[in-house]
Amino acid sequence: MNVLNKEYQQLEENIQTLSEKWSKSLEKDTLTTPEQRLAIKSFPAIPHLHITINVEQYNRFIEEFFTLLEESQPSLTEQFNKIRRLLTNEILEKWFTEAVSVNNFYFEKLAKDHGIAEWLPFFIAEHAARPFLQKLSSELSEQLHQANAQGACPACGEPPRIGVINKSGKKELTCPRCLYSWQIKKITCAHCGCEEPGKIEILKIEKDERGEVYVCHQCKGYTKVIDTRKLIKLDPIPLLDIKSIHLDYIAQENGFGIPEMKGTH
Ligand SMILES: [Zn+2]
Ligand SMILES: [Zn+2]
Protein backbone atom coordinates (compact mmCIF):
# COMPACT_ATOMS: atom_id res chain seq x y z
CA MET A 1 0.00 0.00 0.00
CA ASN A 2 1.40 3.32 -1.01
CA VAL A 3 -0.25 6.71 -1.28
CA LEU A 4 2.69 8.66 -2.70
CA ASN A 5 2.70 9.83 -6.26
CA LYS A 6 5.35 8.32 -8.50
CA GLU A 7 7.38 11.47 -9.03
CA TYR A 8 7.59 12.23 -5.33
CA GLN A 9 8.53 8.67 -4.51
CA GLN A 10 11.27 8.75 -7.15
CA LEU A 11 12.65 11.95 -5.64
CA GLU A 12 12.68 10.39 -2.17
CA GLU A 13 14.47 7.35 -3.52
CA ASN A 14 17.06 9.58 -5.18
CA ILE A 15 17.56 11.47 -1.92
CA GLN A 16 18.07 8.15 -0.15
CA THR A 17 20.68 7.04 -2.71
CA LEU A 18 22.54 10.32 -2.40
CA SER A 19 22.40 10.13 1.38
CA GLU A 20 23.91 6.64 1.32
CA LYS A 21 26.69 7.91 -0.91
CA TRP A 22 27.43 10.71 1.56
CA SER A 23 27.50 8.26 4.46
CA LYS A 24 29.95 6.10 2.58
CA SER A 25 32.25 9.06 2.05
CA LEU A 26 32.33 9.59 5.83
CA GLU A 27 33.00 5.97 6.70
CA LYS A 28 36.71 6.37 7.29
CA ASP A 29 36.46 9.58 9.29
CA THR A 30 36.21 9.77 13.06
CA LEU A 31 34.15 12.68 14.28
CA THR A 32 34.55 12.21 18.02
CA THR A 33 37.54 11.79 20.32
CA PRO A 34 37.68 9.02 22.97
CA GLU A 35 37.52 11.78 25.61
CA GLN A 36 34.33 13.15 24.11
CA ARG A 37 32.77 9.71 24.01
CA LEU A 38 33.68 8.98 27.61
CA ALA A 39 32.34 12.32 28.79
CA ILE A 40 28.81 11.63 27.56
CA LYS A 41 26.48 11.86 30.52
CA SER A 42 23.23 13.18 29.15
CA PHE A 43 20.99 12.26 26.26
CA PRO A 44 20.28 13.09 23.48
CA ALA A 45 24.05 12.94 23.19
CA ILE A 46 24.83 14.56 19.84
CA PRO A 47 23.40 18.07 20.39
CA HIS A 48 25.57 18.37 23.53
CA LEU A 49 28.79 17.30 21.83
CA HIS A 50 29.63 20.56 20.04
CA ILE A 51 31.08 18.72 17.09
CA THR A 52 33.17 20.58 14.55
CA ILE A 53 32.74 19.10 11.14
CA ASN A 54 34.60 19.60 7.91
CA VAL A 55 32.52 22.44 6.50
CA GLU A 56 33.80 21.93 2.97
CA GLN A 57 32.40 18.44 3.08
CA TYR A 58 29.09 19.75 4.43
CA ASN A 59 29.04 22.36 1.69
CA ARG A 60 29.69 19.67 -0.91
CA PHE A 61 26.71 17.68 0.35
CA ILE A 62 24.57 20.83 0.11
CA GLU A 63 25.75 21.47 -3.47
CA GLU A 64 25.00 17.89 -4.50
CA PHE A 65 21.61 18.17 -2.89
CA PHE A 66 20.90 21.36 -4.90
CA THR A 67 21.80 19.51 -8.09
CA LEU A 68 19.48 16.64 -7.28
CA LEU A 69 16.56 18.90 -6.36
CA GLU A 70 17.07 21.10 -9.42
CA GLU A 71 16.63 18.11 -11.67
CA SER A 72 13.07 17.61 -10.49
CA GLN A 73 12.31 21.27 -9.84
CA PRO A 74 14.35 23.66 -12.02
CA SER A 75 12.41 26.62 -10.63
CA LEU A 76 14.37 26.27 -7.38
CA THR A 77 17.64 27.41 -8.97
CA GLU A 78 17.05 31.05 -8.11
CA GLN A 79 16.43 30.16 -4.46
CA PHE A 80 19.56 28.02 -4.37
CA ASN A 81 21.62 30.88 -5.76
CA LYS A 82 20.42 33.08 -2.93
CA ILE A 83 21.45 30.40 -0.44
CA ARG A 84 24.83 29.90 -2.12
CA ARG A 85 25.67 33.55 -1.63
CA LEU A 86 25.01 33.20 2.09
CA LEU A 87 27.07 30.12 2.78
CA THR A 88 30.39 31.29 4.19
CA ASN A 89 32.32 28.81 6.34
CA GLU A 90 31.04 30.55 9.40
CA ILE A 91 27.41 30.24 8.27
CA LEU A 92 27.95 26.61 7.29
CA GLU A 93 29.16 25.84 10.80
CA LYS A 94 26.13 27.62 12.21
CA TRP A 95 23.81 25.73 9.84
CA PHE A 96 25.19 22.43 10.98
CA THR A 97 24.81 23.25 14.67
CA GLU A 98 21.30 24.65 14.26
CA ALA A 99 20.21 21.72 12.07
CA VAL A 100 21.47 19.25 14.67
CA SER A 101 19.39 20.93 17.36
CA VAL A 102 16.42 21.42 14.99
CA ASN A 103 16.30 25.15 15.53
CA ASN A 104 13.41 25.89 13.17
CA PHE A 105 13.24 29.44 14.45
CA TYR A 106 16.75 30.19 13.20
CA PHE A 107 16.10 28.82 9.72
CA GLU A 108 12.70 30.47 9.34
CA LYS A 109 14.12 33.84 10.29
CA LEU A 110 17.01 33.41 7.89
CA ALA A 111 14.58 32.52 5.11
CA LYS A 112 12.46 35.57 5.83
CA ASP A 113 15.45 37.91 6.02
CA HIS A 114 16.74 36.79 2.63
CA GLY A 115 13.53 36.23 0.68
CA ILE A 116 13.91 32.45 0.54
CA ALA A 117 11.02 29.96 0.76
CA GLU A 118 10.44 29.33 4.44
CA TRP A 119 10.81 25.53 4.36
CA LEU A 120 13.93 25.44 2.23
CA PRO A 121 16.94 26.34 4.43
CA PHE A 122 16.11 23.85 7.18
CA PHE A 123 15.25 21.15 4.65
CA ILE A 124 18.66 21.59 3.00
CA ALA A 125 20.66 22.00 6.20
CA GLU A 126 18.99 18.97 7.80
CA HIS A 127 19.44 16.56 4.90
CA ALA A 128 23.09 17.47 4.47
CA ALA A 129 23.64 17.07 8.24
CA ARG A 130 22.14 13.59 8.43
CA PRO A 131 25.21 11.65 7.23
CA PHE A 132 27.20 13.27 10.04
CA LEU A 133 24.46 12.41 12.55
CA GLN A 134 24.50 8.82 11.31
CA LYS A 135 28.26 8.60 11.60
CA LEU A 136 28.09 10.06 15.11
CA SER A 137 25.36 7.69 16.25
CA SER A 138 27.43 4.73 15.12
CA GLU A 139 30.56 6.05 16.86
CA LEU A 140 28.58 6.51 20.06
CA SER A 141 26.69 3.23 20.01
CA GLU A 142 28.37 1.89 23.15
CA GLN A 143 27.33 4.94 25.19
CA LEU A 144 23.89 5.10 23.59
CA HIS A 145 23.01 1.56 24.62
CA GLN A 146 23.19 2.72 28.23
CA ALA A 147 20.69 5.51 27.70
CA ASN A 148 17.05 5.46 28.62
CA ALA A 149 15.60 5.99 25.17
CA GLN A 150 12.13 6.98 26.26
CA GLY A 151 10.50 9.79 24.33
CA ALA A 152 13.44 10.71 22.11
CA CYS A 153 16.24 9.18 20.11
CA PRO A 154 19.12 9.04 22.63
CA ALA A 155 21.55 9.99 19.87
CA CYS A 156 19.95 12.97 18.13
CA GLY A 157 16.78 13.76 20.10
CA GLU A 158 14.25 13.10 17.34
CA PRO A 159 10.93 11.81 18.70
CA PRO A 160 10.51 8.12 17.85
CA ARG A 161 7.99 7.55 15.07
CA ILE A 162 8.81 4.33 13.26
CA GLY A 163 9.88 0.85 14.16
CA VAL A 164 9.84 -2.69 12.91
CA ILE A 165 9.05 -6.11 14.20
CA ASN A 166 12.38 -7.69 13.36
CA LYS A 167 13.08 -11.21 12.14
CA SER A 168 13.21 -12.53 15.71
CA GLY A 169 9.82 -11.01 16.53
CA LYS A 170 11.18 -8.16 18.67
CA LYS A 171 10.01 -4.56 18.36
CA GLU A 172 12.84 -2.29 17.37
CA LEU A 173 12.65 1.47 16.86
CA THR A 174 14.95 3.20 14.39
CA CYS A 175 15.52 6.91 14.18
CA PRO A 176 14.97 7.97 10.56
CA ARG A 177 17.38 10.85 11.06
CA CYS A 178 20.50 9.28 12.58
CA LEU A 179 19.57 5.59 12.09
CA TYR A 180 20.21 4.66 15.71
CA SER A 181 18.11 1.58 16.60
CA TRP A 182 16.95 0.32 19.95
CA GLN A 183 14.69 -2.45 21.16
CA ILE A 184 11.53 -1.75 23.09
CA LYS A 185 8.97 -3.98 24.76
CA LYS A 186 6.11 -4.67 22.40
CA ILE A 187 3.39 -3.17 24.59
CA THR A 188 5.11 0.05 25.57
CA CYS A 189 4.56 3.60 24.44
CA ALA A 190 7.77 4.92 22.89
CA HIS A 191 6.87 8.44 24.02
CA CYS A 192 5.69 8.25 27.64
CA GLY A 193 6.73 4.72 28.57
CA CYS A 194 3.20 3.58 29.46
CA GLU A 195 3.00 -0.22 29.62
CA GLU A 196 -0.64 -0.71 30.57
CA PRO A 197 -2.10 -3.08 28.02
CA GLY A 198 -5.46 -1.28 28.08
CA LYS A 199 -3.86 2.03 27.23
CA ILE A 200 -1.77 0.83 24.30
CA GLU A 201 -3.88 -0.01 21.29
CA ILE A 202 -2.72 -1.44 17.99
CA LEU A 203 -4.55 -0.08 14.96
CA LYS A 204 -4.50 -2.53 12.08
CA ILE A 205 -4.86 -1.27 8.57
CA GLU A 206 -7.11 -2.73 5.96
CA LYS A 207 -5.24 -3.84 2.83
CA ASP A 208 -1.90 -3.47 4.63
CA GLU A 209 -1.04 -6.64 6.47
CA ARG A 210 2.41 -5.56 7.63
CA GLY A 211 1.79 -1.99 8.81
CA GLU A 212 0.39 -1.21 12.27
CA VAL A 213 0.03 1.88 14.37
CA TYR A 214 0.70 1.64 18.10
CA VAL A 215 -1.28 4.38 19.80
CA CYS A 216 -1.16 5.40 23.45
CA HIS A 217 -4.28 6.61 25.21
CA GLN A 218 -2.21 8.05 28.04
CA CYS A 219 -0.14 10.59 26.08
CA LYS A 220 -1.95 10.47 22.71
CA GLY A 221 1.31 9.59 20.96
CA TYR A 222 1.79 6.97 18.25
CA THR A 223 4.47 4.98 16.48
CA LYS A 224 4.28 3.17 13.17
CA VAL A 225 5.45 -0.42 13.22
CA ILE A 226 6.20 -2.49 10.15
CA ASP A 227 6.29 -6.25 10.48
CA THR A 228 9.33 -7.27 8.47
CA ARG A 229 9.00 -10.99 9.05
CA LYS A 230 7.14 -11.53 5.81
CA LEU A 231 9.24 -9.10 3.82
CA ILE A 232 11.96 -10.23 1.48
CA LYS A 233 13.47 -6.82 0.99
CA LEU A 234 13.32 -4.06 3.57
CA ASP A 235 13.54 -0.44 2.45
CA PRO A 236 15.97 1.74 4.39
CA ILE A 237 14.15 3.28 7.37
CA PRO A 238 14.00 6.89 6.07
CA LEU A 239 12.28 5.61 2.93
CA LEU A 240 10.03 3.25 4.87
CA ASP A 241 9.03 6.22 7.02
CA ILE A 242 7.97 8.19 3.94
CA LYS A 243 6.30 5.26 2.19
CA SER A 244 4.22 4.50 5.28
CA ILE A 245 2.70 7.97 5.43
CA HIS A 246 -0.76 6.40 5.18
CA LEU A 247 -0.16 5.11 8.72
CA ASP A 248 0.50 8.67 9.90
CA TYR A 249 -2.77 9.80 8.34
CA ILE A 250 -4.67 7.06 10.15
CA ALA A 251 -3.07 7.87 13.50
CA GLN A 252 -3.68 11.59 13.09
CA GLU A 253 -7.26 11.13 11.90
CA ASN A 254 -7.85 9.23 15.13
CA GLY A 255 -6.49 12.08 17.23
CA PHE A 256 -2.95 10.86 17.90
CA GLY A 257 0.29 12.72 17.22
CA ILE A 258 4.06 12.74 17.55
CA PRO A 259 5.20 14.91 20.44
CA GLU A 260 7.53 17.78 19.58
CA MET A 261 11.26 17.39 19.68
CA LYS A 262 12.47 18.07 23.19
CA GLY A 263 15.53 18.52 25.29
CA THR A 264 17.91 19.77 22.62
CA HIS A 265 17.85 23.51 23.09
ZN1 LIG B 1 18.34 9.91 16.03
ZN1 LIG C 1 2.27 7.31 25.71
Tab-separated table of C-alpha atoms and ligand atoms in Angstrom:
chain	number	residue	atom	x	y	z
A	1	MET	CA	0.000	0.000	0.000
A	2	ASN	CA	1.398	3.324	-1.006
A	3	VAL	CA	-0.245	6.708	-1.281
A	4	LEU	CA	2.693	8.661	-2.698
A	5	ASN	CA	2.701	9.825	-6.259
A	6	LYS	CA	5.354	8.325	-8.496
A	7	GLU	CA	7.385	11.468	-9.030
A	8	TYR	CA	7.594	12.229	-5.334
A	9	GLN	CA	8.533	8.670	-4.508
A	10	GLN	CA	11.269	8.754	-7.146
A	11	LEU	CA	12.651	11.954	-5.639
A	12	GLU	CA	12.675	10.389	-2.173
A	13	GLU	CA	14.473	7.346	-3.525
A	14	ASN	CA	17.064	9.580	-5.178
A	15	ILE	CA	17.556	11.470	-1.923
A	16	GLN	CA	18.073	8.153	-0.151
A	17	THR	CA	20.678	7.035	-2.709
A	18	LEU	CA	22.536	10.320	-2.400
A	19	SER	CA	22.401	10.134	1.383
A	20	GLU	CA	23.906	6.639	1.321
A	21	LYS	CA	26.691	7.913	-0.913
A	22	TRP	CA	27.431	10.712	1.558
A	23	SER	CA	27.495	8.258	4.457
A	24	LYS	CA	29.954	6.104	2.579
A	25	SER	CA	32.251	9.057	2.045
A	26	LEU	CA	32.330	9.593	5.828
A	27	GLU	CA	32.995	5.968	6.697
A	28	LYS	CA	36.714	6.367	7.295
A	29	ASP	CA	36.456	9.584	9.287
A	30	THR	CA	36.213	9.773	13.056
A	31	LEU	CA	34.153	12.680	14.275
A	32	THR	CA	34.552	12.215	18.021
A	33	THR	CA	37.544	11.792	20.319
A	34	PRO	CA	37.680	9.021	22.970
A	35	GLU	CA	37.525	11.785	25.611
A	36	GLN	CA	34.328	13.152	24.115
A	37	ARG	CA	32.769	9.710	24.008
A	38	LEU	CA	33.681	8.976	27.614
A	39	ALA	CA	32.341	12.317	28.792
A	40	ILE	CA	28.811	11.627	27.556
A	41	LYS	CA	26.483	11.860	30.521
A	42	SER	CA	23.228	13.179	29.149
A	43	PHE	CA	20.993	12.261	26.263
A	44	PRO	CA	20.281	13.087	23.484
A	45	ALA	CA	24.054	12.945	23.194
A	46	ILE	CA	24.829	14.558	19.841
A	47	PRO	CA	23.396	18.070	20.394
A	48	HIS	CA	25.573	18.370	23.531
A	49	LEU	CA	28.791	17.304	21.832
A	50	HIS	CA	29.633	20.563	20.037
A	51	ILE	CA	31.077	18.724	17.088
A	52	THR	CA	33.166	20.577	14.552
A	53	ILE	CA	32.739	19.105	11.141
A	54	ASN	CA	34.595	19.604	7.912
A	55	VAL	CA	32.520	22.444	6.503
A	56	GLU	CA	33.797	21.928	2.969
A	57	GLN	CA	32.396	18.440	3.078
A	58	TYR	CA	29.093	19.748	4.432
A	59	ASN	CA	29.045	22.363	1.688
A	60	ARG	CA	29.691	19.673	-0.912
A	61	PHE	CA	26.715	17.684	0.349
A	62	ILE	CA	24.574	20.827	0.111
A	63	GLU	CA	25.748	21.471	-3.474
A	64	GLU	CA	25.004	17.891	-4.497
A	65	PHE	CA	21.610	18.170	-2.893
A	66	PHE	CA	20.898	21.361	-4.903
A	67	THR	CA	21.802	19.512	-8.091
A	68	LEU	CA	19.479	16.643	-7.277
A	69	LEU	CA	16.559	18.904	-6.359
A	70	GLU	CA	17.067	21.102	-9.424
A	71	GLU	CA	16.626	18.108	-11.675
A	72	SER	CA	13.074	17.611	-10.495
A	73	GLN	CA	12.306	21.275	-9.842
A	74	PRO	CA	14.345	23.655	-12.023
A	75	SER	CA	12.410	26.618	-10.630
A	76	LEU	CA	14.370	26.270	-7.377
A	77	THR	CA	17.642	27.410	-8.967
A	78	GLU	CA	17.050	31.050	-8.112
A	79	GLN	CA	16.425	30.160	-4.462
A	80	PHE	CA	19.555	28.018	-4.370
A	81	ASN	CA	21.621	30.876	-5.758
A	82	LYS	CA	20.423	33.085	-2.926
A	83	ILE	CA	21.445	30.401	-0.443
A	84	ARG	CA	24.826	29.896	-2.124
A	85	ARG	CA	25.667	33.549	-1.629
A	86	LEU	CA	25.015	33.196	2.093
A	87	LEU	CA	27.068	30.122	2.775
A	88	THR	CA	30.386	31.294	4.186
A	89	ASN	CA	32.322	28.814	6.338
A	90	GLU	CA	31.037	30.549	9.404
A	91	ILE	CA	27.410	30.237	8.275
A	92	LEU	CA	27.945	26.610	7.289
A	93	GLU	CA	29.157	25.839	10.803
A	94	LYS	CA	26.131	27.624	12.214
A	95	TRP	CA	23.809	25.735	9.840
A	96	PHE	CA	25.187	22.425	10.981
A	97	THR	CA	24.811	23.253	14.671
A	98	GLU	CA	21.305	24.652	14.261
A	99	ALA	CA	20.211	21.723	12.071
A	100	VAL	CA	21.470	19.246	14.672
A	101	SER	CA	19.392	20.928	17.360
A	102	VAL	CA	16.422	21.420	14.993
A	103	ASN	CA	16.302	25.154	15.528
A	104	ASN	CA	13.413	25.893	13.169
A	105	PHE	CA	13.238	29.436	14.451
A	106	TYR	CA	16.755	30.195	13.197
A	107	PHE	CA	16.102	28.819	9.721
A	108	GLU	CA	12.704	30.470	9.341
A	109	LYS	CA	14.116	33.839	10.294
A	110	LEU	CA	17.013	33.415	7.893
A	111	ALA	CA	14.577	32.519	5.107
A	112	LYS	CA	12.456	35.567	5.827
A	113	ASP	CA	15.454	37.910	6.025
A	114	HIS	CA	16.735	36.792	2.626
A	115	GLY	CA	13.526	36.226	0.682
A	116	ILE	CA	13.907	32.447	0.540
A	117	ALA	CA	11.016	29.959	0.762
A	118	GLU	CA	10.443	29.330	4.443
A	119	TRP	CA	10.813	25.526	4.357
A	120	LEU	CA	13.933	25.436	2.229
A	121	PRO	CA	16.940	26.343	4.432
A	122	PHE	CA	16.105	23.853	7.180
A	123	PHE	CA	15.253	21.146	4.653
A	124	ILE	CA	18.662	21.588	3.000
A	125	ALA	CA	20.661	21.997	6.204
A	126	GLU	CA	18.989	18.973	7.800
A	127	HIS	CA	19.442	16.558	4.900
A	128	ALA	CA	23.089	17.470	4.473
A	129	ALA	CA	23.643	17.067	8.237
A	130	ARG	CA	22.143	13.590	8.435
A	131	PRO	CA	25.205	11.651	7.230
A	132	PHE	CA	27.196	13.274	10.043
A	133	LEU	CA	24.462	12.409	12.546
A	134	GLN	CA	24.495	8.823	11.305
A	135	LYS	CA	28.257	8.602	11.599
A	136	LEU	CA	28.087	10.059	15.107
A	137	SER	CA	25.363	7.689	16.246
A	138	SER	CA	27.434	4.729	15.118
A	139	GLU	CA	30.559	6.051	16.855
A	140	LEU	CA	28.578	6.514	20.060
A	141	SER	CA	26.687	3.230	20.014
A	142	GLU	CA	28.372	1.895	23.147
A	143	GLN	CA	27.328	4.940	25.188
A	144	LEU	CA	23.887	5.101	23.589
A	145	HIS	CA	23.006	1.560	24.616
A	146	GLN	CA	23.194	2.718	28.227
A	147	ALA	CA	20.688	5.506	27.698
A	148	ASN	CA	17.050	5.462	28.617
A	149	ALA	CA	15.601	5.993	25.174
A	150	GLN	CA	12.125	6.981	26.265
A	151	GLY	CA	10.503	9.788	24.330
A	152	ALA	CA	13.438	10.706	22.110
A	153	CYS	CA	16.236	9.178	20.112
A	154	PRO	CA	19.117	9.044	22.630
A	155	ALA	CA	21.548	9.990	19.870
A	156	CYS	CA	19.954	12.973	18.132
A	157	GLY	CA	16.780	13.760	20.101
A	158	GLU	CA	14.254	13.102	17.336
A	159	PRO	CA	10.927	11.811	18.703
A	160	PRO	CA	10.511	8.119	17.846
A	161	ARG	CA	7.989	7.548	15.075
A	162	ILE	CA	8.806	4.328	13.257
A	163	GLY	CA	9.880	0.850	14.161
A	164	VAL	CA	9.838	-2.686	12.908
A	165	ILE	CA	9.052	-6.109	14.195
A	166	ASN	CA	12.378	-7.692	13.359
A	167	LYS	CA	13.077	-11.214	12.144
A	168	SER	CA	13.211	-12.535	15.710
A	169	GLY	CA	9.817	-11.006	16.533
A	170	LYS	CA	11.180	-8.157	18.667
A	171	LYS	CA	10.011	-4.560	18.360
A	172	GLU	CA	12.840	-2.292	17.373
A	173	LEU	CA	12.652	1.474	16.857
A	174	THR	CA	14.951	3.199	14.389
A	175	CYS	CA	15.517	6.911	14.177
A	176	PRO	CA	14.972	7.969	10.563
A	177	ARG	CA	17.379	10.854	11.065
A	178	CYS	CA	20.504	9.278	12.580
A	179	LEU	CA	19.565	5.592	12.093
A	180	TYR	CA	20.205	4.656	15.707
A	181	SER	CA	18.109	1.579	16.605
A	182	TRP	CA	16.948	0.316	19.954
A	183	GLN	CA	14.690	-2.455	21.158
A	184	ILE	CA	11.534	-1.747	23.095
A	185	LYS	CA	8.971	-3.975	24.758
A	186	LYS	CA	6.107	-4.667	22.404
A	187	ILE	CA	3.390	-3.169	24.586
A	188	THR	CA	5.112	0.055	25.572
A	189	CYS	CA	4.556	3.605	24.436
A	190	ALA	CA	7.770	4.924	22.885
A	191	HIS	CA	6.872	8.435	24.023
A	192	CYS	CA	5.691	8.250	27.641
A	193	GLY	CA	6.731	4.720	28.572
A	194	CYS	CA	3.199	3.584	29.463
A	195	GLU	CA	3.001	-0.217	29.619
A	196	GLU	CA	-0.636	-0.713	30.574
A	197	PRO	CA	-2.102	-3.084	28.023
A	198	GLY	CA	-5.464	-1.283	28.084
A	199	LYS	CA	-3.858	2.033	27.227
A	200	ILE	CA	-1.774	0.833	24.299
A	201	GLU	CA	-3.875	-0.014	21.287
A	202	ILE	CA	-2.722	-1.440	17.992
A	203	LEU	CA	-4.548	-0.083	14.958
A	204	LYS	CA	-4.503	-2.530	12.080
A	205	ILE	CA	-4.864	-1.272	8.575
A	206	GLU	CA	-7.105	-2.731	5.963
A	207	LYS	CA	-5.243	-3.836	2.832
A	208	ASP	CA	-1.899	-3.465	4.628
A	209	GLU	CA	-1.035	-6.639	6.466
A	210	ARG	CA	2.410	-5.559	7.630
A	211	GLY	CA	1.787	-1.986	8.813
A	212	GLU	CA	0.386	-1.213	12.266
A	213	VAL	CA	0.035	1.883	14.373
A	214	TYR	CA	0.698	1.635	18.099
A	215	VAL	CA	-1.278	4.378	19.801
A	216	CYS	CA	-1.156	5.404	23.451
A	217	HIS	CA	-4.285	6.608	25.208
A	218	GLN	CA	-2.206	8.051	28.039
A	219	CYS	CA	-0.136	10.586	26.076
A	220	LYS	CA	-1.947	10.473	22.705
A	221	GLY	CA	1.310	9.590	20.956
A	222	TYR	CA	1.789	6.970	18.249
A	223	THR	CA	4.467	4.979	16.484
A	224	LYS	CA	4.285	3.174	13.165
A	225	VAL	CA	5.446	-0.418	13.223
A	226	ILE	CA	6.197	-2.493	10.149
A	227	ASP	CA	6.292	-6.246	10.481
A	228	THR	CA	9.325	-7.267	8.471
A	229	ARG	CA	9.002	-10.990	9.050
A	230	LYS	CA	7.143	-11.527	5.805
A	231	LEU	CA	9.239	-9.099	3.820
A	232	ILE	CA	11.960	-10.231	1.480
A	233	LYS	CA	13.472	-6.819	0.991
A	234	LEU	CA	13.317	-4.058	3.570
A	235	ASP	CA	13.541	-0.444	2.453
A	236	PRO	CA	15.970	1.743	4.388
A	237	ILE	CA	14.145	3.278	7.369
A	238	PRO	CA	13.996	6.887	6.070
A	239	LEU	CA	12.281	5.608	2.926
A	240	LEU	CA	10.035	3.253	4.867
A	241	ASP	CA	9.031	6.219	7.016
A	242	ILE	CA	7.966	8.191	3.940
A	243	LYS	CA	6.300	5.256	2.195
A	244	SER	CA	4.222	4.504	5.280
A	245	ILE	CA	2.703	7.974	5.432
A	246	HIS	CA	-0.762	6.395	5.181
A	247	LEU	CA	-0.162	5.110	8.718
A	248	ASP	CA	0.505	8.667	9.903
A	249	TYR	CA	-2.770	9.795	8.337
A	250	ILE	CA	-4.669	7.063	10.151
A	251	ALA	CA	-3.067	7.871	13.505
A	252	GLN	CA	-3.682	11.585	13.088
A	253	GLU	CA	-7.262	11.125	11.899
A	254	ASN	CA	-7.851	9.231	15.132
A	255	GLY	CA	-6.492	12.082	17.229
A	256	PHE	CA	-2.947	10.856	17.904
A	257	GLY	CA	0.294	12.718	17.223
A	258	ILE	CA	4.065	12.739	17.549
A	259	PRO	CA	5.200	14.905	20.437
A	260	GLU	CA	7.528	17.783	19.584
A	261	MET	CA	11.255	17.391	19.678
A	262	LYS	CA	12.470	18.066	23.186
A	263	GLY	CA	15.531	18.519	25.287
A	264	THR	CA	17.909	19.767	22.624
A	265	HIS	CA	17.847	23.513	23.087
B	1	ZN	ZN	18.336	9.914	16.028
B	2	ZN	ZN	2.270	7.313	25.708
